[in-house]
PDB file of C-alpha atoms in Angstrom:
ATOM      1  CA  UNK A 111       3.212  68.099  93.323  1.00 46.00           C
ATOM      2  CA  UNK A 112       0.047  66.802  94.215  1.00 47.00           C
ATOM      3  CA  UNK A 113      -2.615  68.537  96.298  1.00 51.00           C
ATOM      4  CA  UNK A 114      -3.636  67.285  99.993  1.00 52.00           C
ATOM      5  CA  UNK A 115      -6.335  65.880  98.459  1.00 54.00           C
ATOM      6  CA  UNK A 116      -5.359  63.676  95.472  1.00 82.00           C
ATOM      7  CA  UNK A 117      -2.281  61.292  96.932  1.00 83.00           C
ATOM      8  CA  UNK A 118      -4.967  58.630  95.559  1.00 82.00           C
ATOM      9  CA  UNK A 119      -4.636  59.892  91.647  1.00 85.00           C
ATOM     10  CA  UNK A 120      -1.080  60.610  92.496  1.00 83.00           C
ATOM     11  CA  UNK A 121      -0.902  56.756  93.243  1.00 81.00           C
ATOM     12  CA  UNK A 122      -3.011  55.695  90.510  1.00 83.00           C
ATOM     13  CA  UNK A 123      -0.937  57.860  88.200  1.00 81.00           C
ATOM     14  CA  UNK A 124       2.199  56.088  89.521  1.00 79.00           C
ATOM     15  CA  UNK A 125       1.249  52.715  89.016  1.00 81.00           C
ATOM     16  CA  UNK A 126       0.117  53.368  85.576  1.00 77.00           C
ATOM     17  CA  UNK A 127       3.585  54.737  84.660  1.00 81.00           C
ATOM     18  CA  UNK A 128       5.418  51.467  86.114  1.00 77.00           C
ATOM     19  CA  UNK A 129       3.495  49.503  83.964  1.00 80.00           C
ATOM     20  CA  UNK A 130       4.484  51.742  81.047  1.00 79.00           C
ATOM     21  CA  UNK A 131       7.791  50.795  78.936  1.00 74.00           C
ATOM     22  CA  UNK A 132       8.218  54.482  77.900  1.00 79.00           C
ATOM     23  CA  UNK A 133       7.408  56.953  81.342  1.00 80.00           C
ATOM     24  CA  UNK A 134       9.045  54.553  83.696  1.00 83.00           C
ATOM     25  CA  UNK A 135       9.318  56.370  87.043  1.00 85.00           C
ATOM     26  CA  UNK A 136      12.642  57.321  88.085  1.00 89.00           C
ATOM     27  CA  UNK A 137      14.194  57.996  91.872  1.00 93.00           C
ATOM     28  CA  UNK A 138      12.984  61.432  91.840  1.00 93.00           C
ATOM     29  CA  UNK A 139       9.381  60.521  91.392  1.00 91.00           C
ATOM     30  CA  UNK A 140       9.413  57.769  93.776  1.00 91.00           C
ATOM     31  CA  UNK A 141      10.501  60.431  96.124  1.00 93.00           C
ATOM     32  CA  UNK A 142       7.526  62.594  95.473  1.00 92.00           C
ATOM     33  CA  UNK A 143       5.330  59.789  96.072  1.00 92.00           C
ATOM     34  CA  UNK A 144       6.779  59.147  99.043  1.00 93.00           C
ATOM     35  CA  UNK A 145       6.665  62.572 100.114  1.00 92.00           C
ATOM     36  CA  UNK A 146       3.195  63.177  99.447  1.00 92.00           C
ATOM     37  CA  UNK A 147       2.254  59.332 101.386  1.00 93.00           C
ATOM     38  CA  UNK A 148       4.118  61.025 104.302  1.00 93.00           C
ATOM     39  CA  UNK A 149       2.086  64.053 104.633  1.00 91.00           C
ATOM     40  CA  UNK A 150      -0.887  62.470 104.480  1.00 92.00           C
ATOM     41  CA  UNK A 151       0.556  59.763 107.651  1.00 93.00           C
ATOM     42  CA  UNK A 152       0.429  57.148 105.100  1.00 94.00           C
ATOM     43  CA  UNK A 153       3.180  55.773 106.153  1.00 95.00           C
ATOM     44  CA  UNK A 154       2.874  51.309 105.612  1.00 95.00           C
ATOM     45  CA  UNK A 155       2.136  52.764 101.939  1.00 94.00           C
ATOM     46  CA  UNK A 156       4.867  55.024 101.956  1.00 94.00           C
ATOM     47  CA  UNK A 157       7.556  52.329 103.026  1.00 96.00           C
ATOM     48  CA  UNK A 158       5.894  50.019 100.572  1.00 95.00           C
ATOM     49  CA  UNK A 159       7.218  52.305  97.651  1.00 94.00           C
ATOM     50  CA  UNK A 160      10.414  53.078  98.937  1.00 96.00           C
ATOM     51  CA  UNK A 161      10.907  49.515  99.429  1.00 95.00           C
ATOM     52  CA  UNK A 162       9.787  48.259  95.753  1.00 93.00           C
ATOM     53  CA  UNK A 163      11.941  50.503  94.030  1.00 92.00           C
ATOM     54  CA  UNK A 164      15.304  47.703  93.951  1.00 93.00           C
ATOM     55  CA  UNK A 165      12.927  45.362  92.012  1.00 91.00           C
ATOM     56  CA  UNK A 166      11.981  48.192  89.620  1.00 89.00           C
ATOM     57  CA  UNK A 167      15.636  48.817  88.808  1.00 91.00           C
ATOM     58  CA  UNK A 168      15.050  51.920  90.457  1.00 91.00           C
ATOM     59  CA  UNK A 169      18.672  52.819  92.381  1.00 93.00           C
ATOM     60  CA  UNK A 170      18.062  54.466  96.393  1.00 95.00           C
ATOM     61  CA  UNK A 171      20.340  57.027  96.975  1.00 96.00           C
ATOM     62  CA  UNK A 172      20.306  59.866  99.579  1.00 96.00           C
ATOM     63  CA  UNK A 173      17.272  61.154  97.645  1.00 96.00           C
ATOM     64  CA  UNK A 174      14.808  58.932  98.145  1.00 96.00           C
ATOM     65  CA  UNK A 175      16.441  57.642 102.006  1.00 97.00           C
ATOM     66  CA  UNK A 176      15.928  61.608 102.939  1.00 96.00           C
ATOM     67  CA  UNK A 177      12.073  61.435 101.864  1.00 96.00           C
ATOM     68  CA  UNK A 178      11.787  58.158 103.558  1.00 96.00           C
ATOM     69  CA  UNK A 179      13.311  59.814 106.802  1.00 96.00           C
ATOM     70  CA  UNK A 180      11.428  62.568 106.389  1.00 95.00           C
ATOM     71  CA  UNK A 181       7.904  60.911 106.268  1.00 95.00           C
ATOM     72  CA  UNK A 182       8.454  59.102 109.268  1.00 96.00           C
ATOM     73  CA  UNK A 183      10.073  61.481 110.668  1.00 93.00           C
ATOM     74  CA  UNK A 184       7.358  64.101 110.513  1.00 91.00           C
ATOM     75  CA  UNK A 185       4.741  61.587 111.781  1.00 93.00           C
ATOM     76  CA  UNK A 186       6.654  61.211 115.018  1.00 90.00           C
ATOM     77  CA  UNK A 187       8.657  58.167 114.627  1.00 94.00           C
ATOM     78  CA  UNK A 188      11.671  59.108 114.773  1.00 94.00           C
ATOM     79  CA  UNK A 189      13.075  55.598 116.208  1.00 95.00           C
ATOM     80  CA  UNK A 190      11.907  54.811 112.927  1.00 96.00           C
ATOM     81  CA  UNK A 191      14.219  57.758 111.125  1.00 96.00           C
ATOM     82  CA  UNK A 192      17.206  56.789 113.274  1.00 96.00           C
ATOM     83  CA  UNK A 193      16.911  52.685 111.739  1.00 96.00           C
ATOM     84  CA  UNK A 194      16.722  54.171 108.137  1.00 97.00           C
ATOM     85  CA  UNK A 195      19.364  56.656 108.793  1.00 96.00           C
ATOM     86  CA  UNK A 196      21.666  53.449 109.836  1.00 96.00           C
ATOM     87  CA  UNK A 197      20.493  51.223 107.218  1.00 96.00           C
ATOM     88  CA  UNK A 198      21.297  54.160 104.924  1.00 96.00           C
ATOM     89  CA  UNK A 199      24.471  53.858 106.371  1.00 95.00           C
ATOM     90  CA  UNK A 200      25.960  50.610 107.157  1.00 94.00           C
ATOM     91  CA  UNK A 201      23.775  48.577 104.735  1.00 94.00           C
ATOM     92  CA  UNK A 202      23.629  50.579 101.541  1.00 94.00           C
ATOM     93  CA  UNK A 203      26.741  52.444 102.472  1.00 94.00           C
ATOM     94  CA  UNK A 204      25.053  55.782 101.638  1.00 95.00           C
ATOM     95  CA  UNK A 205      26.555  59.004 102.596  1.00 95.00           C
ATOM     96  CA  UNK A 206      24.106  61.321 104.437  1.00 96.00           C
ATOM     97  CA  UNK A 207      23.506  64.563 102.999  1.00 96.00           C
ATOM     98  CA  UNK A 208      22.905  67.888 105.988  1.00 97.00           C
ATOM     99  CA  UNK A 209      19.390  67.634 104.540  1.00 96.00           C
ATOM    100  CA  UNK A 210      19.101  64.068 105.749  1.00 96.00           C
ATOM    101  CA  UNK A 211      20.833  65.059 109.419  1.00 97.00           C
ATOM    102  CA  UNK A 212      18.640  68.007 109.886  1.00 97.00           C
ATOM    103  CA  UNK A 213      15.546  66.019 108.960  1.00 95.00           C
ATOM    104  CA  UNK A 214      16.724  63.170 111.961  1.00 96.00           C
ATOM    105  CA  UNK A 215      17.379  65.905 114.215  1.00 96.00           C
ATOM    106  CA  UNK A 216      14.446  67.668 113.899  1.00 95.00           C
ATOM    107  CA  UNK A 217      12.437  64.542 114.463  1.00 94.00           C
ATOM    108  CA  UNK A 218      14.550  63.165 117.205  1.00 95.00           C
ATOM    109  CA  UNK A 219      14.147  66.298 118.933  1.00 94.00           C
ATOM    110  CA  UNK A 220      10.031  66.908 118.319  1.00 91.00           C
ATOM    111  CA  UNK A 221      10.204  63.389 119.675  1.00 91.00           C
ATOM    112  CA  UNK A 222      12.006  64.023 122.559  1.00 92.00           C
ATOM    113  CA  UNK A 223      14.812  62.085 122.325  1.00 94.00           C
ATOM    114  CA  UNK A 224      17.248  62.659 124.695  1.00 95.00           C
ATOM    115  CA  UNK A 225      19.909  65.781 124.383  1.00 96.00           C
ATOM    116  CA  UNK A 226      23.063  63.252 124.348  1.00 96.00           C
ATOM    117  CA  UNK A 227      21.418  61.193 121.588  1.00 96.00           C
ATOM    118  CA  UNK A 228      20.739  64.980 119.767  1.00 96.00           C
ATOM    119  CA  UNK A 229      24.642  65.334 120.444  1.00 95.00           C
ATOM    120  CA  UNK A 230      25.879  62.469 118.969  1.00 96.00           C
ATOM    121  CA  UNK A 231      23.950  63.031 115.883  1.00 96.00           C
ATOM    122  CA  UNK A 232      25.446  66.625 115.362  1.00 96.00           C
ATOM    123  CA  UNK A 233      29.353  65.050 116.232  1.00 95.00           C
ATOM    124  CA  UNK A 234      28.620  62.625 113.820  1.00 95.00           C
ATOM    125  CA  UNK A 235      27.772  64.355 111.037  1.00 95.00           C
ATOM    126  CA  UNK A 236      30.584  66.620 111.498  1.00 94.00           C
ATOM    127  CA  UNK A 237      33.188  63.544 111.538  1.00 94.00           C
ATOM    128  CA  UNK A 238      31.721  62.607 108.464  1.00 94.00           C
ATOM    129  CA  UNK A 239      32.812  66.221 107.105  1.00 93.00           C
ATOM    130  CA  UNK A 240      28.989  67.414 107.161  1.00 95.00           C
ATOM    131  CA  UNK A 241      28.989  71.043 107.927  1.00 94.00           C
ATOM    132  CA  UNK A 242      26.149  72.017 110.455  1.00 96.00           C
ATOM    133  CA  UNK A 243      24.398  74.977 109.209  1.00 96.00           C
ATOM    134  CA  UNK A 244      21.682  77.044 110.151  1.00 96.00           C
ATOM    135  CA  UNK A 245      19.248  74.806 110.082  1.00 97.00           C
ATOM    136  CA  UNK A 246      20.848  72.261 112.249  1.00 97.00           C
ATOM    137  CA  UNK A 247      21.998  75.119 114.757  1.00 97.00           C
ATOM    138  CA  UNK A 248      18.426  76.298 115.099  1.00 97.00           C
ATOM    139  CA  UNK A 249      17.018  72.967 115.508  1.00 97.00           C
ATOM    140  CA  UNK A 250      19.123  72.437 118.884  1.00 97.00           C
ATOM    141  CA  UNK A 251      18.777  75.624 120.218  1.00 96.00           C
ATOM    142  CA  UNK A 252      14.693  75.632 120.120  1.00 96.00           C
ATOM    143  CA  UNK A 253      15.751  71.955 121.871  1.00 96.00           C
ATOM    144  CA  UNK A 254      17.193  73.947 124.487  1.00 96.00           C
ATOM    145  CA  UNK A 255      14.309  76.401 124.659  1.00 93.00           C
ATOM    146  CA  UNK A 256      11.488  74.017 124.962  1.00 94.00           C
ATOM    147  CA  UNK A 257      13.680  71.923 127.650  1.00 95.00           C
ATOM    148  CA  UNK A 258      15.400  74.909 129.336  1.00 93.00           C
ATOM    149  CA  UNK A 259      19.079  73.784 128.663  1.00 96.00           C
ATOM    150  CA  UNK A 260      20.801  77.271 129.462  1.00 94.00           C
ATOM    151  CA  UNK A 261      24.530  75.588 129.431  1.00 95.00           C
ATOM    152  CA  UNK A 262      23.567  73.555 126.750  1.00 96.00           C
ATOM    153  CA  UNK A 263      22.358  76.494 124.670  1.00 95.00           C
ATOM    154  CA  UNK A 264      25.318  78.589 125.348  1.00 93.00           C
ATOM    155  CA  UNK A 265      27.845  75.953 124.081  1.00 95.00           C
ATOM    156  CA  UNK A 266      25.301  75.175 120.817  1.00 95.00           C
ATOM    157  CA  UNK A 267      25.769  79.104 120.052  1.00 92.00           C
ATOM    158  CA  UNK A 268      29.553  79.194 120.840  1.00 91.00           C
ATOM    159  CA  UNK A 269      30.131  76.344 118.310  1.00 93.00           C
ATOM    160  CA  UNK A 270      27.740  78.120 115.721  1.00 92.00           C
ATOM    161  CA  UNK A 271      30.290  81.512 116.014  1.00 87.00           C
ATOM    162  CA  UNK A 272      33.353  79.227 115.888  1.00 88.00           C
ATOM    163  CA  UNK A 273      32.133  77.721 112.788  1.00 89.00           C
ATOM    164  CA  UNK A 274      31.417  81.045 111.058  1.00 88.00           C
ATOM    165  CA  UNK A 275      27.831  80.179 110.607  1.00 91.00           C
ATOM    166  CA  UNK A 276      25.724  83.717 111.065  1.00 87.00           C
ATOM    167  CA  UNK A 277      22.566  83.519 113.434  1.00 86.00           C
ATOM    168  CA  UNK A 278      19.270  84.997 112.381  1.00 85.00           C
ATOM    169  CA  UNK A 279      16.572  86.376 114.356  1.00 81.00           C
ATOM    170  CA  UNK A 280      14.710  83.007 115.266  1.00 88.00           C
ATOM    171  CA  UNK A 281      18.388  81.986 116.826  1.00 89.00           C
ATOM    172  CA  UNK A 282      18.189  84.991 119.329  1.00 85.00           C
ATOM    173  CA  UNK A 283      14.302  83.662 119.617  1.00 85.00           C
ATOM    174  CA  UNK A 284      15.470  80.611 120.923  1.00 90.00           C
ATOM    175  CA  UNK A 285      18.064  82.193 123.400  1.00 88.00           C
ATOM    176  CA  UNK A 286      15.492  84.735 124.562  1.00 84.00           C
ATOM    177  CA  UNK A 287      13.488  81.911 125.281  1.00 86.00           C
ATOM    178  CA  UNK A 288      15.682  79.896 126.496  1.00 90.00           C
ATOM    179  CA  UNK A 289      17.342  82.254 129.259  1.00 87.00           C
ATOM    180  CA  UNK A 290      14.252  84.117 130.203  1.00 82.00           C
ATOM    181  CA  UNK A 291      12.655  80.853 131.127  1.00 86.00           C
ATOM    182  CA  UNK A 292      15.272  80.722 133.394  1.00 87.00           C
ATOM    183  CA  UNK A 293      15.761  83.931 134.405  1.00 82.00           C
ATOM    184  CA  UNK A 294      18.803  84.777 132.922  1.00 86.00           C
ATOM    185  CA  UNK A 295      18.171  87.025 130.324  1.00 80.00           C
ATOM    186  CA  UNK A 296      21.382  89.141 130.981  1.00 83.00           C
ATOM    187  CA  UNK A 297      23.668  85.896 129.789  1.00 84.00           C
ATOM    188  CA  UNK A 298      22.039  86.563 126.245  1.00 79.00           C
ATOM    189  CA  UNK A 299      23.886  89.969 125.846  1.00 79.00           C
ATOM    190  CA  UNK A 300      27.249  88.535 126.889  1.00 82.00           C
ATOM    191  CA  UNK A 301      26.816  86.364 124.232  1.00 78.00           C
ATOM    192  CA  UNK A 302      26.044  89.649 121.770  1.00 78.00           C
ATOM    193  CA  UNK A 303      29.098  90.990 123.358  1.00 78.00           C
ATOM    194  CA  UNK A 304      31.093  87.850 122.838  1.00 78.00           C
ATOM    195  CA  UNK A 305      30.206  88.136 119.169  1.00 74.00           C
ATOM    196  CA  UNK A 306      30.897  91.847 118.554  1.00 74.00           C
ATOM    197  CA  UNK A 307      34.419  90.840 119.966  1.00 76.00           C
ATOM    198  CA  UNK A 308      35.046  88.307 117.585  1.00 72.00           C
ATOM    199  CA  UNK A 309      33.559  90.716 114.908  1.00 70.00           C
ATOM    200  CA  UNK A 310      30.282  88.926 113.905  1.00 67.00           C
ATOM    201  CA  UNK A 311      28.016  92.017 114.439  1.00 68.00           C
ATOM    202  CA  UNK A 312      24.480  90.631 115.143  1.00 70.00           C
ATOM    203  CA  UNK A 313      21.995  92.459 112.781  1.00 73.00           C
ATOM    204  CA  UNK A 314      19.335  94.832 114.460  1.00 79.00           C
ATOM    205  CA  UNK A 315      16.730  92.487 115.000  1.00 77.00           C
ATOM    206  CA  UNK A 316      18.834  90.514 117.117  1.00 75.00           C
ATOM    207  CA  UNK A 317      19.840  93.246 119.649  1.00 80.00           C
ATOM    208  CA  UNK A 318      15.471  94.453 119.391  1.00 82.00           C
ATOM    209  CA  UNK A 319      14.580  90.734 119.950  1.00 81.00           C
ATOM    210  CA  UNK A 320      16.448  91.339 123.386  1.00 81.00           C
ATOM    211  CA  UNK A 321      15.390  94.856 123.885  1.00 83.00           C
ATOM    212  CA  UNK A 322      11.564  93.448 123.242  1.00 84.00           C
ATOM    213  CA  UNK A 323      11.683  90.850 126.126  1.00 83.00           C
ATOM    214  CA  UNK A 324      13.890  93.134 128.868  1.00 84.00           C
ATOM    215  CA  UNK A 325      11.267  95.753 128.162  1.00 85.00           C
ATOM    216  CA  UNK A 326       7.851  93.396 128.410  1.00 83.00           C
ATOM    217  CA  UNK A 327       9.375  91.933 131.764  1.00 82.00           C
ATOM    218  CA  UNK A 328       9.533  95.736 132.783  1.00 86.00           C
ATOM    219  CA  UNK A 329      13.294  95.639 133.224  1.00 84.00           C
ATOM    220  CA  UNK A 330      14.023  99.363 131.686  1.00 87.00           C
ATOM    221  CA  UNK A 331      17.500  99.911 132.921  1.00 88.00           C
ATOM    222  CA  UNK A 332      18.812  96.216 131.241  1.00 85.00           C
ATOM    223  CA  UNK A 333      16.501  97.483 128.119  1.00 85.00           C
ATOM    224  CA  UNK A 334      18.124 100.725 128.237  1.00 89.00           C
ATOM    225  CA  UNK A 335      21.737  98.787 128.307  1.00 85.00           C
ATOM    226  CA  UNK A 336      21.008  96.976 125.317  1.00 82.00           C
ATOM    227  CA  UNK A 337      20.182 100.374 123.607  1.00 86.00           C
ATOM    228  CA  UNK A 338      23.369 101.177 124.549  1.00 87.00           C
ATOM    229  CA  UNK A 339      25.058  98.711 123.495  1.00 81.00           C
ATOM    230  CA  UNK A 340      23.020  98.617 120.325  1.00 82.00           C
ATOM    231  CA  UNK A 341      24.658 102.177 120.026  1.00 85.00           C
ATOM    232  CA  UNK A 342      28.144 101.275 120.487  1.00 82.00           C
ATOM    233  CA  UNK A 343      28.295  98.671 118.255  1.00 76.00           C
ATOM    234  CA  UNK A 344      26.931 101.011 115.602  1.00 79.00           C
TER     235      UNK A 344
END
């Protein structure tokens, strides 16, 4: 993959193989290109690839729609993201892949599209049998943090145990963050507790990211709760 600094040889280079009979480029280079045109905010040349690639015999599938996605995506248009991701769809009758979901919900919410919008993305994905994973989990819950959505965070997490997909430390992050902005740091260890009950013992980290922020807000009896519950869950 090219360097920041050469998406101009990289393009030269392309066009040189399409005029070539024997290194003709196929759907994974075009989405390389169009990876690289993204990063760099190139985005008219970007869509001019992705859109030449039909009259190069070159089939689109969820490969080169993702990068597409994604290069808009990461520039901040995700209105942009969400027409692709229904052309995908409805035109081209392309079946999203949880890469492709995660990339349109990580731009919708950067973008700050609205929470409902960021729900209906997540229910539809799952009634297209698309398993949300961590990724996608994570992705709402630093939603929730950076708007304070304390309900909204609680039921993200809830579905994320019910679905047997295990948090990592930058989950608790986010619900740290999330309930200490609004002063509710105690509702993040019912949530531990709800998980030790259901027999998804958080890792270490989790119960010390918890730990961290009762003890820098000075609360030492809730810090020295958390110990003990650190303790009895063993």
């Amino acid at each position: 993959i090219a360097s920041r600094a050469d998406w101009q040889r990289s393009l030269r280079l392309f066009k040189y193989m399409q005029r070539q009979l024997w290194c003709k480029p196929n759907e994974h280079i075009y989405a390389l290109l169009i990876g690289i045109l993204g990063r760099e905010g190139l985005l008219e040349k970007a869509s001019e690839v992705f859109d030449e690639m039909p009259q190069h015999n070159v089939v689109r599938t969820v490969l080169s729609y993702t990068a597409i996605i994604n290069a808009y995506g990461r520039n901040g248009q995700y209105q942009t993201s969400l027409s692709l991701l229904d052309q995908m769809k409805k035109r081209d009758r392309i079946l999203p892949s949880i890469l492709t979901y995660n990339t349109v919900i990580n731009a919708c919410a950067r973008g700050g599209y609205e929470w409902e919008g960021l729900l209906g993305l997540f229910a539809e994905m799952r009634h297209e049998g698309i398993q949300p994973d961590l990724v996608t989990y994570n992705t709402l819950l630093s939603t929730c943090a950076s708007r304070k959505l304390g309900d909204e965070a609680e039921m993200v997490f809830k579905s994320m145990n019910e679905g047997g997909v295990l948090p990592d430390i930058n989950t608790y992050r986010y619900l740290v963050e999330t309930f200490g902005k609004l002063g509710r740091l105690d509702k993040v260890g019912v949530l531990l507790r709800e998980m030790e009950e259901e027999g998804n013992l958080p890792e270490v980290t989790s119960y010390n990211v918890l730990l961290e922020a009762y003890a820098d807000s000075g609360s030492i009896k809730e810090a020295v709760g958390v110990f003990r519950q650190m303790q009895a869950a063993g």
